[in-house]
GROMACS .gro file of C-alpha atoms in nm:
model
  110
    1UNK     CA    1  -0.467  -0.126  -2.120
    2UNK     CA    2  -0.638  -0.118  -1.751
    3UNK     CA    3  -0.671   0.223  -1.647
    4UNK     CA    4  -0.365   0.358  -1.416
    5UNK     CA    5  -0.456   0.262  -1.021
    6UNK     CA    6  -0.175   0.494  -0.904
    7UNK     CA    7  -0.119   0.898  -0.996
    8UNK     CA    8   0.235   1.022  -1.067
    9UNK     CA    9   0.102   1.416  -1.053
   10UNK     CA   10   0.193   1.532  -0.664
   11UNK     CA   11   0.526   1.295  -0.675
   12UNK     CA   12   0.619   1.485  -1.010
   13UNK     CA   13   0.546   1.809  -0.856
   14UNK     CA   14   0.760   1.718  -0.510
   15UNK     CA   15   1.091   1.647  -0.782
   16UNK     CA   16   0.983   1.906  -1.051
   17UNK     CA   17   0.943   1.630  -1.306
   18UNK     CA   18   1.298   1.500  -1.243
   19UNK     CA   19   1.227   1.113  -1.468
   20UNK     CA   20   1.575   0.998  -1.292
   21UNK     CA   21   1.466   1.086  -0.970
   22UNK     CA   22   1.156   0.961  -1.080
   23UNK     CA   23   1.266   0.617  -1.174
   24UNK     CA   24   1.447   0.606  -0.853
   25UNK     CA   25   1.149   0.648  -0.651
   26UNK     CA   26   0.952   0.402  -0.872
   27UNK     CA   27   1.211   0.118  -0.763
   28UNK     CA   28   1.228   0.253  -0.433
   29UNK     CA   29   0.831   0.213  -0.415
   30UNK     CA   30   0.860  -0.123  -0.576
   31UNK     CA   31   1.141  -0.310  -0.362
   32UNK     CA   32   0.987  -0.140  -0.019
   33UNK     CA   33   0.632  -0.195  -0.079
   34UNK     CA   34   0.626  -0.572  -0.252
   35UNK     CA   35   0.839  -0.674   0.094
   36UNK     CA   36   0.576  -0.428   0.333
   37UNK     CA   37   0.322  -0.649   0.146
   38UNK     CA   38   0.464  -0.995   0.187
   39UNK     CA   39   0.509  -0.952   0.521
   40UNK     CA   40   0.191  -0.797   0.672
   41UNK     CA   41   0.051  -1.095   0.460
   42UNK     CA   42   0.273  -1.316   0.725
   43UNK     CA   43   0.216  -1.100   1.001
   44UNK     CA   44  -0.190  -1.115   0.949
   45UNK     CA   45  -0.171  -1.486   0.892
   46UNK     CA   46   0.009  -1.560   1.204
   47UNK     CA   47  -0.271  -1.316   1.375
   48UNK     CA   48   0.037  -1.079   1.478
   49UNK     CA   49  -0.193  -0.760   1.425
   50UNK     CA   50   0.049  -0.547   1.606
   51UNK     CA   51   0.268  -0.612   1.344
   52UNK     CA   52  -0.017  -0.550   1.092
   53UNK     CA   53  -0.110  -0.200   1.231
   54UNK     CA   54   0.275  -0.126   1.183
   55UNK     CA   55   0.302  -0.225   0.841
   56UNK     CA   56   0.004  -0.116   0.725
   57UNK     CA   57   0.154   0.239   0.907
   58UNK     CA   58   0.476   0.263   0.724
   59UNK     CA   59   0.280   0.183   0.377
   60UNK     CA   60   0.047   0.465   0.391
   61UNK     CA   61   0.294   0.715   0.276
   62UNK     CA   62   0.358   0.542   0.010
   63UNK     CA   63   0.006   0.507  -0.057
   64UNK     CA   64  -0.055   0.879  -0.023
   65UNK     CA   65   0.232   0.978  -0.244
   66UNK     CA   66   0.167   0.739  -0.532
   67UNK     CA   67  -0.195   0.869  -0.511
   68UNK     CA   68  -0.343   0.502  -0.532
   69UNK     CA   69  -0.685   0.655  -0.444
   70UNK     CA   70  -0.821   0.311  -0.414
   71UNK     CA   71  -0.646   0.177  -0.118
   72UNK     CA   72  -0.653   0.558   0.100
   73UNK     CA   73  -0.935   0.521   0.319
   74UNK     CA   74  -0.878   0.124   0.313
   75UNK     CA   75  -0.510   0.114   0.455
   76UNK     CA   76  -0.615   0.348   0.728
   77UNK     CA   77  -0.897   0.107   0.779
   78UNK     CA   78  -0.655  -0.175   0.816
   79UNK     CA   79  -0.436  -0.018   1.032
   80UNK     CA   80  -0.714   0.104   1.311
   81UNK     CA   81  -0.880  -0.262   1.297
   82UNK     CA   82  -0.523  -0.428   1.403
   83UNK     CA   83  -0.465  -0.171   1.645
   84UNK     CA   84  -0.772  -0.222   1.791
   85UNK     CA   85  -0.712  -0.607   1.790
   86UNK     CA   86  -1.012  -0.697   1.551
   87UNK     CA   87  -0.935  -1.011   1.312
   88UNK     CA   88  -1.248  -1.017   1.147
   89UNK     CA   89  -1.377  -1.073   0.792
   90UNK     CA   90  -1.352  -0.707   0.699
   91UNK     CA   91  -0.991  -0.699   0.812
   92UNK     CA   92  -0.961  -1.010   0.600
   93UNK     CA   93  -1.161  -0.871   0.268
   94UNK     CA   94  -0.934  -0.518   0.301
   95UNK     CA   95  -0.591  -0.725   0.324
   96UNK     CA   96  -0.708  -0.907   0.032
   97UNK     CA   97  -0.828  -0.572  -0.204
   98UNK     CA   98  -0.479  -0.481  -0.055
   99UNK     CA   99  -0.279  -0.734  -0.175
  100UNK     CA  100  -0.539  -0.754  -0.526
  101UNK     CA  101  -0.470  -0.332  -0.591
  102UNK     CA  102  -0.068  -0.305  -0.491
  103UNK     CA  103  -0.054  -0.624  -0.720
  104UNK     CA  104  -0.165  -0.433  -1.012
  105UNK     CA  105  -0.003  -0.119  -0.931
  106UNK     CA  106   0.333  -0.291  -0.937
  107UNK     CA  107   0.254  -0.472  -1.245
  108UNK     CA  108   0.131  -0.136  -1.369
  109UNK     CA  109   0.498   0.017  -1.283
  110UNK     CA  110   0.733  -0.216  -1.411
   0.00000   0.00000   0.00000
């Protein structure tokens, strides 16, 4: 099995290791974050980047909690290129590692 792109240890800590609370989150984190995703995929497509920067805003948290190291300096990334209104190929290639990590991660979680 693919090593884990996500770490469980601060969430666990935040509910003292509460599995019902923390199979609550997980679906939580699942349902919010597979619709954040689809729809800064729309957003970026349509070249609404405000939109973008606002997504990519609300999902950081999640990012941060889940510790899913991979995409922590990258969604930050994403979020300061919409704001600043540049649609280039780096914005493109971190939507894209986006979409490729938080793909796996869900897969990883269900």
């Amino acid at each position: 099995m693919a090593e884990k792109k996500f770490n469980v240890s601060k969430l666990t800590g935040i509910v003292g290791g509460d599995k019902s609370q923390m199979n609550e989150l997980k679906t939580l984190f699942l349902s919010v974050n597979t619709q954040n995703l689809a729809d800064l995929n729309i957003a970026y497509k349509d070249g609404q980047l405000i939109k973008v920067k606002e997504i990519a805003h609300k999902m950081k948290t999640s990012i941060d909690l889940w510790d899913i190291f991979e995409l922590k300096q990258d969604i930050r990334k994403i979020e300061r290129l919409a704001q600043e209104g540049n649609n280039t190929k780096v914005l493109e290639q971190l939507i894209q590692k986006l979409n490729e990590v938080l793909n796996t991660v869900f897969a990883q979680m269900k």
